[in-house]
Coordinates of C-alpha atoms in Angstrom, one line a residue:
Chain A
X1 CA -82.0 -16.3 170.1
X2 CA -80.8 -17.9 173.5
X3 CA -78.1 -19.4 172.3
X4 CA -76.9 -16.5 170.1
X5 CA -73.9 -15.3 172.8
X6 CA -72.7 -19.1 172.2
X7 CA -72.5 -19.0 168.7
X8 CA -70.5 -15.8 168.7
X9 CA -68.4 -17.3 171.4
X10 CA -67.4 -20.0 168.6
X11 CA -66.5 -17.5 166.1
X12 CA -62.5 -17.9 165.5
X13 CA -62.0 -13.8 165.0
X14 CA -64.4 -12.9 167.9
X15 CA -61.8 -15.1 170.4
X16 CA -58.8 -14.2 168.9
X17 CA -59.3 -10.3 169.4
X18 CA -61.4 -10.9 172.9
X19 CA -58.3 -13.1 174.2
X20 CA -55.7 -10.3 173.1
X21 CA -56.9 -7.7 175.8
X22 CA -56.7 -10.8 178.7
X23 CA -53.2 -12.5 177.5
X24 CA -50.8 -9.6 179.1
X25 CA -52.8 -9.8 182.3
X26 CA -52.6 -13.6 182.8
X27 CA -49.0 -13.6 182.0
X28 CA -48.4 -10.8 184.8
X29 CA -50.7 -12.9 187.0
X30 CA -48.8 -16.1 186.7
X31 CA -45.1 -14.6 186.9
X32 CA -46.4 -12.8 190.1
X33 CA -48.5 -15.6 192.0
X34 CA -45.8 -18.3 190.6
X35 CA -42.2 -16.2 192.1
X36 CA -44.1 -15.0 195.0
X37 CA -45.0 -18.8 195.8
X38 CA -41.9 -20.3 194.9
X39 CA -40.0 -18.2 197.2
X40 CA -42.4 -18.4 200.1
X41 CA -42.7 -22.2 199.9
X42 CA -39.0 -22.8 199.2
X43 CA -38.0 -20.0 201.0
X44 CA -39.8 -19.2 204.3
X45 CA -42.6 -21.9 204.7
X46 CA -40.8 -24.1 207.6
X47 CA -39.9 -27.1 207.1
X48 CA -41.9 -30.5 207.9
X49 CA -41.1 -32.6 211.1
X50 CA -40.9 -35.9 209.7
X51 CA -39.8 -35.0 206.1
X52 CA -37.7 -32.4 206.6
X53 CA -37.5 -30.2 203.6
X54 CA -38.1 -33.3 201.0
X55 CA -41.6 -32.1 201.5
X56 CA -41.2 -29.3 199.5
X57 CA -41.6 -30.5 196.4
X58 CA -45.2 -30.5 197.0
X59 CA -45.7 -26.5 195.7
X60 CA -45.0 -27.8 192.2
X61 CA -45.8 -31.3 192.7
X62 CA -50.0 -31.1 193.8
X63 CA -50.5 -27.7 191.2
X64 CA -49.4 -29.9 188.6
X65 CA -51.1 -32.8 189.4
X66 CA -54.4 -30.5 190.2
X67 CA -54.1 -29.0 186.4
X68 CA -53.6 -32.5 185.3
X69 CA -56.8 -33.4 186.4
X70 CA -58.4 -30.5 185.7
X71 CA -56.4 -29.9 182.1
X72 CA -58.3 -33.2 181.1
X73 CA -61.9 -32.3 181.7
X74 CA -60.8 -29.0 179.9
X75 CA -59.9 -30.7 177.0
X76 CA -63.1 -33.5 177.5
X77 CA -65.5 -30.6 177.6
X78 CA -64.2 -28.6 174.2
X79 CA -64.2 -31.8 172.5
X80 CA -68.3 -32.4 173.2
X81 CA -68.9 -28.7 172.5
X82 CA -67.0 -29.4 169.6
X83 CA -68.9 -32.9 168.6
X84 CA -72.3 -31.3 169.2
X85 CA -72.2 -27.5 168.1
X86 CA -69.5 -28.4 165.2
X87 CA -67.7 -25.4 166.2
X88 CA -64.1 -25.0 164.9
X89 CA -63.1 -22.8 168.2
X90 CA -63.7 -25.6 170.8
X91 CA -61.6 -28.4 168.5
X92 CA -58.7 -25.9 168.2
X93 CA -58.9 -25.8 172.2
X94 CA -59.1 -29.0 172.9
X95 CA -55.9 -30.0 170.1
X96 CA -54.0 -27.3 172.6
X97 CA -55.3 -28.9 176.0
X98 CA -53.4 -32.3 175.2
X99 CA -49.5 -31.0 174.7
X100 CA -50.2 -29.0 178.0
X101 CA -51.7 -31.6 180.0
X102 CA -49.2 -34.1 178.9
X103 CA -46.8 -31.5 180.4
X104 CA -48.4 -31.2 183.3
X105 CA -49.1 -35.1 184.1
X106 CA -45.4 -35.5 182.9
X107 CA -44.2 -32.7 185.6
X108 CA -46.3 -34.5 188.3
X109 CA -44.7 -38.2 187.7
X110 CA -41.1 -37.1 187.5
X111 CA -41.7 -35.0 190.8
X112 CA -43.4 -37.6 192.2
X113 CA -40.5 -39.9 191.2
X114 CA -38.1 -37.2 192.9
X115 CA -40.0 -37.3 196.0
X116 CA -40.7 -40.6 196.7
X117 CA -37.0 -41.8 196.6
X118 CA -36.2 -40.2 199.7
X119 CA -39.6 -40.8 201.6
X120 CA -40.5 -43.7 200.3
X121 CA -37.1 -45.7 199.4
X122 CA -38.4 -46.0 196.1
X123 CA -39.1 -43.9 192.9
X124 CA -41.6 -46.1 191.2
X125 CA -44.5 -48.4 192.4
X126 CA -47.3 -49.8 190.8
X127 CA -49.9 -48.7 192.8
X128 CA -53.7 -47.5 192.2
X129 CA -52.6 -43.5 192.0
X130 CA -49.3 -44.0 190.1
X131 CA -50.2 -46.1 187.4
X132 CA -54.0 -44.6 187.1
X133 CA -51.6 -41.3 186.5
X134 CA -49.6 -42.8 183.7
X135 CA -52.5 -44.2 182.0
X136 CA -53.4 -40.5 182.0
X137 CA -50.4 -39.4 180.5
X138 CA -50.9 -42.3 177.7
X139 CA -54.4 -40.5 176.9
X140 CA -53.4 -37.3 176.1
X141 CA -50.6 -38.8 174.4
X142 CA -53.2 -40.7 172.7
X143 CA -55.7 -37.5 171.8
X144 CA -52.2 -35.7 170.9
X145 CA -50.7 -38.5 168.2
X146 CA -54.9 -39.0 167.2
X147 CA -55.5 -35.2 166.0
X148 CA -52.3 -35.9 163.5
X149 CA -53.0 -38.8 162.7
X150 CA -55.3 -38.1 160.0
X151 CA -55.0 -35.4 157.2
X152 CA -58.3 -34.4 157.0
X153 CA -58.9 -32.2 160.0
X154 CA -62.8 -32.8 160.9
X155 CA -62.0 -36.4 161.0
X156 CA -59.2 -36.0 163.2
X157 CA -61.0 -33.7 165.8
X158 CA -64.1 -36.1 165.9
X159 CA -61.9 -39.2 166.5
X160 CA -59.7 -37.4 169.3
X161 CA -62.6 -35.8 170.6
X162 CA -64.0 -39.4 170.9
X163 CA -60.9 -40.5 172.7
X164 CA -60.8 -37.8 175.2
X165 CA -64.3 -38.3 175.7
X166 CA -63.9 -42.0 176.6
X167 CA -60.4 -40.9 178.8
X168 CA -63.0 -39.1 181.4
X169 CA -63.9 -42.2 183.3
X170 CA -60.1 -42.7 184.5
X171 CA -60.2 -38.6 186.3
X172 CA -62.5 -39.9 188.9
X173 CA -60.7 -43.0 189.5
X174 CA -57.4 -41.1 189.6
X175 CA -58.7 -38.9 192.3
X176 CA -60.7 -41.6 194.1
X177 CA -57.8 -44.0 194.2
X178 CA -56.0 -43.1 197.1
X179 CA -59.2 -43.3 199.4
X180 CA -60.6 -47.0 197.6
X181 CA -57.6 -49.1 197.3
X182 CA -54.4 -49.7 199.2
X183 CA -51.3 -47.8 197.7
X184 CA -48.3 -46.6 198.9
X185 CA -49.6 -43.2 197.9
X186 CA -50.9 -41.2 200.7
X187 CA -54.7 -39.7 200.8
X188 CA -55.8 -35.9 200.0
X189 CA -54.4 -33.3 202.0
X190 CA -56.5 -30.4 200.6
X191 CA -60.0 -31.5 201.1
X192 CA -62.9 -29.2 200.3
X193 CA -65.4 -30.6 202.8
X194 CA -63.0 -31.3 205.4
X195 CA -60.4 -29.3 207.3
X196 CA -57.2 -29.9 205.2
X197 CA -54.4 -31.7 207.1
X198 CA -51.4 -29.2 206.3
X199 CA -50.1 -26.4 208.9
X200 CA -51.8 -22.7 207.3
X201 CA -48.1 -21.8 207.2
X202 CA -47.7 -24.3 204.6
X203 CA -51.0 -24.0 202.8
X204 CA -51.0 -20.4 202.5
X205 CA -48.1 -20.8 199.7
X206 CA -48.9 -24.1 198.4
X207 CA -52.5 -22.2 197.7
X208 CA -50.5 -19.3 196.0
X209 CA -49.0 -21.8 193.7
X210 CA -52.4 -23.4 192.6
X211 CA -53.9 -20.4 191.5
X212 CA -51.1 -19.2 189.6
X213 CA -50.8 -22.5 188.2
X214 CA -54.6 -21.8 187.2
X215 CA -53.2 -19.0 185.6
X216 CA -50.3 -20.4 183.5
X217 CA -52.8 -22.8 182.6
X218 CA -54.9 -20.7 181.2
X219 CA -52.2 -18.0 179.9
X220 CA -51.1 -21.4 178.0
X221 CA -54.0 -22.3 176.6
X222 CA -55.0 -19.6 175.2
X223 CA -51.9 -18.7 173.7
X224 CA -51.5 -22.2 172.0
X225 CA -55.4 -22.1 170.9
X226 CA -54.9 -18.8 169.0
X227 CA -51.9 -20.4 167.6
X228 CA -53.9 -22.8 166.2
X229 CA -56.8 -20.7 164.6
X230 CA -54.4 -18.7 163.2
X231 CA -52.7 -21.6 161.3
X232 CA -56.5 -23.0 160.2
X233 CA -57.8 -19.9 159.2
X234 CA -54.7 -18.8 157.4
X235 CA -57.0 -17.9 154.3
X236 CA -59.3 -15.9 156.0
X237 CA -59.0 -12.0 155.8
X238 CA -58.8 -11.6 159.7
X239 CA -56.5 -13.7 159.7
X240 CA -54.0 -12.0 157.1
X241 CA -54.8 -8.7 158.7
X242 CA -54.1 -10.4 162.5
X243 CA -51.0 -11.7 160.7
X244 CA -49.8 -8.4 158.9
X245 CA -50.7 -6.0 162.0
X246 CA -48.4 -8.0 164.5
X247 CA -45.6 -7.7 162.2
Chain B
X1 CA -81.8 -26.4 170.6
X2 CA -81.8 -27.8 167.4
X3 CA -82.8 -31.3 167.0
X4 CA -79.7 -32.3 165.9
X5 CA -77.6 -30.7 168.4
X6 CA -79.9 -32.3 171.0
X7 CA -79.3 -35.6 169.3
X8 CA -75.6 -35.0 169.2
X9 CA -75.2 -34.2 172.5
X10 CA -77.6 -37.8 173.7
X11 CA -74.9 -39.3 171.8
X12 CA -72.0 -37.7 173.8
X13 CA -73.9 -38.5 176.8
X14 CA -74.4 -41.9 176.3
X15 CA -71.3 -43.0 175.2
X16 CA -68.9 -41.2 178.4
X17 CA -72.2 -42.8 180.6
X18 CA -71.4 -46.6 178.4
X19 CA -68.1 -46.5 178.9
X20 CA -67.6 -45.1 183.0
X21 CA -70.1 -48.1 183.4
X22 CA -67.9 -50.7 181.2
X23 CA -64.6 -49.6 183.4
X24 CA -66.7 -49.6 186.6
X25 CA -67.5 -53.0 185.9
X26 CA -63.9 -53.9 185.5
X27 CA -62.3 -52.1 188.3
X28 CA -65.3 -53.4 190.5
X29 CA -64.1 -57.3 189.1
X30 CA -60.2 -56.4 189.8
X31 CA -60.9 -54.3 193.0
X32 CA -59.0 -56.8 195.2
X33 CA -55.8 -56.9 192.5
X34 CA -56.1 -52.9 192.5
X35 CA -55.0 -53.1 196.1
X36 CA -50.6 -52.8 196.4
X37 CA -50.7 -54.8 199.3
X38 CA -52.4 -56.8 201.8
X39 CA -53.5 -55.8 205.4
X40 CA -52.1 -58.2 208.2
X41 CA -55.9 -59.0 208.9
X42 CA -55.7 -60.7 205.4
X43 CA -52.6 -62.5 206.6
X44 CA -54.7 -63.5 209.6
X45 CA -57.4 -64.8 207.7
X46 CA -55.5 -67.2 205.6
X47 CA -56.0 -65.3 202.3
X48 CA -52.5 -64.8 202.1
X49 CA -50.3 -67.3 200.0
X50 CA -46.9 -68.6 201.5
X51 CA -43.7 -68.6 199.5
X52 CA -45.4 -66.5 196.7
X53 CA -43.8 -62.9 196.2
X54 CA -46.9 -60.5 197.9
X55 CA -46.7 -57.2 199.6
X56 CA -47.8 -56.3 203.2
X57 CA -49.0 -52.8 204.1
X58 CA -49.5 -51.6 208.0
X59 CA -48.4 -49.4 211.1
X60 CA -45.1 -50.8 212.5
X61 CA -46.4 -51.1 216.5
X62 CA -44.4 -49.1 218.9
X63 CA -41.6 -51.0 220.4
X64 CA -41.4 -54.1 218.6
X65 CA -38.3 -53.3 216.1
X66 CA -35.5 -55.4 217.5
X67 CA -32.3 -54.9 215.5
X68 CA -29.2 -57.6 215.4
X69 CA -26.3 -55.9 217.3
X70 CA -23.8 -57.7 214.6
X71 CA -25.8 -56.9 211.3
X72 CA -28.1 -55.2 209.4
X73 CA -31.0 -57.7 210.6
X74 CA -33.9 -56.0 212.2
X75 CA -37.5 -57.5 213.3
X76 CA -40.6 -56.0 213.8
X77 CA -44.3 -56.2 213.9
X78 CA -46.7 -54.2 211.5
X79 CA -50.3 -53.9 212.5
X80 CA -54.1 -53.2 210.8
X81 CA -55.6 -52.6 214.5
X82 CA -57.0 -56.1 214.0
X83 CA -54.2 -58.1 213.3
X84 CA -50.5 -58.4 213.5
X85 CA -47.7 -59.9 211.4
X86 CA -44.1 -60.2 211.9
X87 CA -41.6 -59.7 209.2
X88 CA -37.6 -60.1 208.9
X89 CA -35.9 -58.1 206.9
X90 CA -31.7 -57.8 206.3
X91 CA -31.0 -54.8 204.5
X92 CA -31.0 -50.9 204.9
X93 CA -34.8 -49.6 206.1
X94 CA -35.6 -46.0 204.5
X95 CA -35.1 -42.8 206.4
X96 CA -38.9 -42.0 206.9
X97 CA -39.2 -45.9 208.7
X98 CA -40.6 -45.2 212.0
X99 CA -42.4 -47.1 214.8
X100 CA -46.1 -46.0 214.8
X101 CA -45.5 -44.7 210.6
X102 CA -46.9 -46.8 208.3
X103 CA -44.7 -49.5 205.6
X104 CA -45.2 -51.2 202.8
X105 CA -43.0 -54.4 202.5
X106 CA -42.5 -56.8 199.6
X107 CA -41.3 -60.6 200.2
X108 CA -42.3 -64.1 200.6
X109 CA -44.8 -65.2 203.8
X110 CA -42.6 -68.0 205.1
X111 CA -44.7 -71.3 207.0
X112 CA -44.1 -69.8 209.9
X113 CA -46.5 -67.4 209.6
X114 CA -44.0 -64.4 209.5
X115 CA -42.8 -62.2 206.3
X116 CA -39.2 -62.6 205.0
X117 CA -39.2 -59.0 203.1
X118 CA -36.5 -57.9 200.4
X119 CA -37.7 -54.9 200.1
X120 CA -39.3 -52.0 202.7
X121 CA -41.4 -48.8 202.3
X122 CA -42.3 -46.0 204.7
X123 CA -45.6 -44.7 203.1
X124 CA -45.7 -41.4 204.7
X125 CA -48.9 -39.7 205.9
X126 CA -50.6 -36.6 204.5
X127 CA -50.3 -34.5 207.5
X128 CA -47.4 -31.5 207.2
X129 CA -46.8 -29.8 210.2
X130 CA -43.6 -27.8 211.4
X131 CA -41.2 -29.2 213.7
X132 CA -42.3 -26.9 217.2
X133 CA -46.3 -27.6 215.8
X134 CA -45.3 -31.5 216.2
X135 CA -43.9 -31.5 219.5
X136 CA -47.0 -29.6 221.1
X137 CA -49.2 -32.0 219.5
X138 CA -49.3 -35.3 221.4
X139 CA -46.8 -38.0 220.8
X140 CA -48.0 -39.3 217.3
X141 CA -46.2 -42.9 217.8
X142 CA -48.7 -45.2 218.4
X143 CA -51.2 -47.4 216.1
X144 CA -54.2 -46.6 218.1
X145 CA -56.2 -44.0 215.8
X146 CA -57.3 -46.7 213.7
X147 CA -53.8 -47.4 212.3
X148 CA -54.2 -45.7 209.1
X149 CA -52.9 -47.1 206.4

């Protein structure tokens, strides 16, 4: 009986219509949190003494990379729901966490890239964080070309869910790299147990953009995962009724 | 939970345990290749080879960048706060270089004990602070405070 709210959580229809009532708010959420904190950090936020306003880059660059990280164990976690409980819901999540994530790891490379030329001298090195970040990118690549890869669908989830599942150990060796090896990548700024290292004028809207990267995250997500269940429950009657009513 | 789930999820368990433990082993094997560069204290300590292409990471010390008044030539020290190491270098440093700022530089260790470097990065810290909240602070160019790098 305990794990009755679980079950129901994994029922396709229950989602779809539950997620309906919270897409429009998360969209309104994200456009507001994102403008307000591109402006501000673009903007207003003043610039940094030794980098000048190259520095900016960071109120897309860390949100991404945050997500990136995050995105992963997202799509980890749905994939062992989805191995244990053999619920349809959690694969179709986890098949939409991998396009996004790749996104997102993709958006933190290039800006990364963009950023370190003019600090740096150099766009690319090969050190700890960099390359432990585009091994990342190669995994949900990976889990992405996997879940196509085979035409029968419960195969497919199992084997990218396996894959994803095996991808965890790099997350803490991403986010530990900076602080165990020598790169040319500098540590943490935002710490949680430690005062963070940027001025509050700068944090305030580098925060703003984190949460409503949180937000496009999961505005994302769910749209793509009810894209999903649509298309893999196309024979169902909610489905055809879903289908016919938004027409 | 059913017996099967519970098996199911062992199974998930042990196989993301299996396989952090197979890559910590790995990393643990490689950590010293996992590093960019090397600290002058391994330059110091002879683990360093000479004439081989390597990289060199530490603070530039305050008032040891000499530049060549008819070229692009420029000398300077790099520290760990245990050792030092010289390096040459004849092309154009990056904006960010900076005495007391931390550089990565890539070349050969000539027999001489000091670095002939093709190539030099400023690797900047992770500290943002405006311009007026950087000059109250004090002076930030020295390698004392452990000489991050």
């Amino acid at each position: 009986m305990a794990w009755q709210w679980f079950h129901r959580l994994g029922s396709p229809r229950w989602f779809y219509q539950k997620t309906n009532v919270w897409l429009p708010w998360l969209a309104l959420a994200s456009v507001v949190l994102l403008s307000v904190g591109t402006v501000w950090g673009l903007g207003f936020a003043p610039e940094d003494a030794k980098q000048g306003n190259s520095y900016r880059i960071i109120f897309i660059h860390v949100p991404a990379a945050f997500l990136a990280l995050a995105g992963y164990y997202i799509m980890a976690i749905s994939g062992a729901i989805g191995l244990i409980w053999k619920m349809k819901l959690s694969f179709a999540v986890m098949r939409a966490a991998a396009p996004i994530g790749a996104v997102l790891t993709f958006i933190s490379l290039f800006t990364g890239a963009v950023w370190g030329k003019p600090t740096w001298g150099t766009y690319w090195v090969w050190d700890a964080r960099i390359t432990s970040m585009l091994i990342l990118l190669f995994l949900y690549i990976g889990v992405m070309a996997l879940s196509q890869a085979v035409s029968r669908e419960q195969v497919a989830d199992k084997a990218s869910a396996l894959l994803a599942l095996v991808g965890t150990v790099n997350i803490p060796i991403i986010y530990k790299s900076v602080d165990w090896w020598f790169t040319l990548h500098q540590p943490a700024t935002i710490r949680l147990t430690e005062s963070s290292s940027i001025d509050p004028s700068m944090f305030y809207p580098l925060l703003t953009m984190i949460i409503g990267f949180y937000c496009m995250y999961a505005w994302t997500l769910l749209t793509h995962t009810r894209a999903l269940l649509l298309r893999r429950e196309v024979r169902t009657q909610w489905a055809q009724q879903e289908l016919a009513g938004g027409k | 939970m059913h017996p099967v789930r519970k098996q199911r999820l062992i199974l998930v368990l042990v196989l993301v345990t299996l396989s952090s433990v197979a890559v910590g082993f790995v990393t643990y094997a490689m950590r010293e290749n996992m590093d960019y560069f090397y600290a002058p204290s391994a330059f110091a300590a002879g683990e360093v080879p000479f004439e081989k292409r390597i990289r060199a990471g530490g603070c530039v010390v305050p008032g040891s960048v000499q530049r060549a008044e008819d070229s692009l030539d420029v000398r300077f020290v790099i520290t760990d706060g245990e050792a030092e190491l010289a390096v040459v270098f004849d092309k154009i440093l990056p904006d960010l270089f900076a005495e007391g700022e931390a550089a990565v530089i890539s070349g050969r260790l000539m027999q001489d004990g000091t670095m002939r470097a093709d190539q030099v990065l400023a690797k900047h810290d992770e500290t943002y602070t405006p311009p007026e909240v950087a000059e109250s602070m004090v002076s930030h160019e020295s390698c004392a405070d452990g000489a991050k790098i």
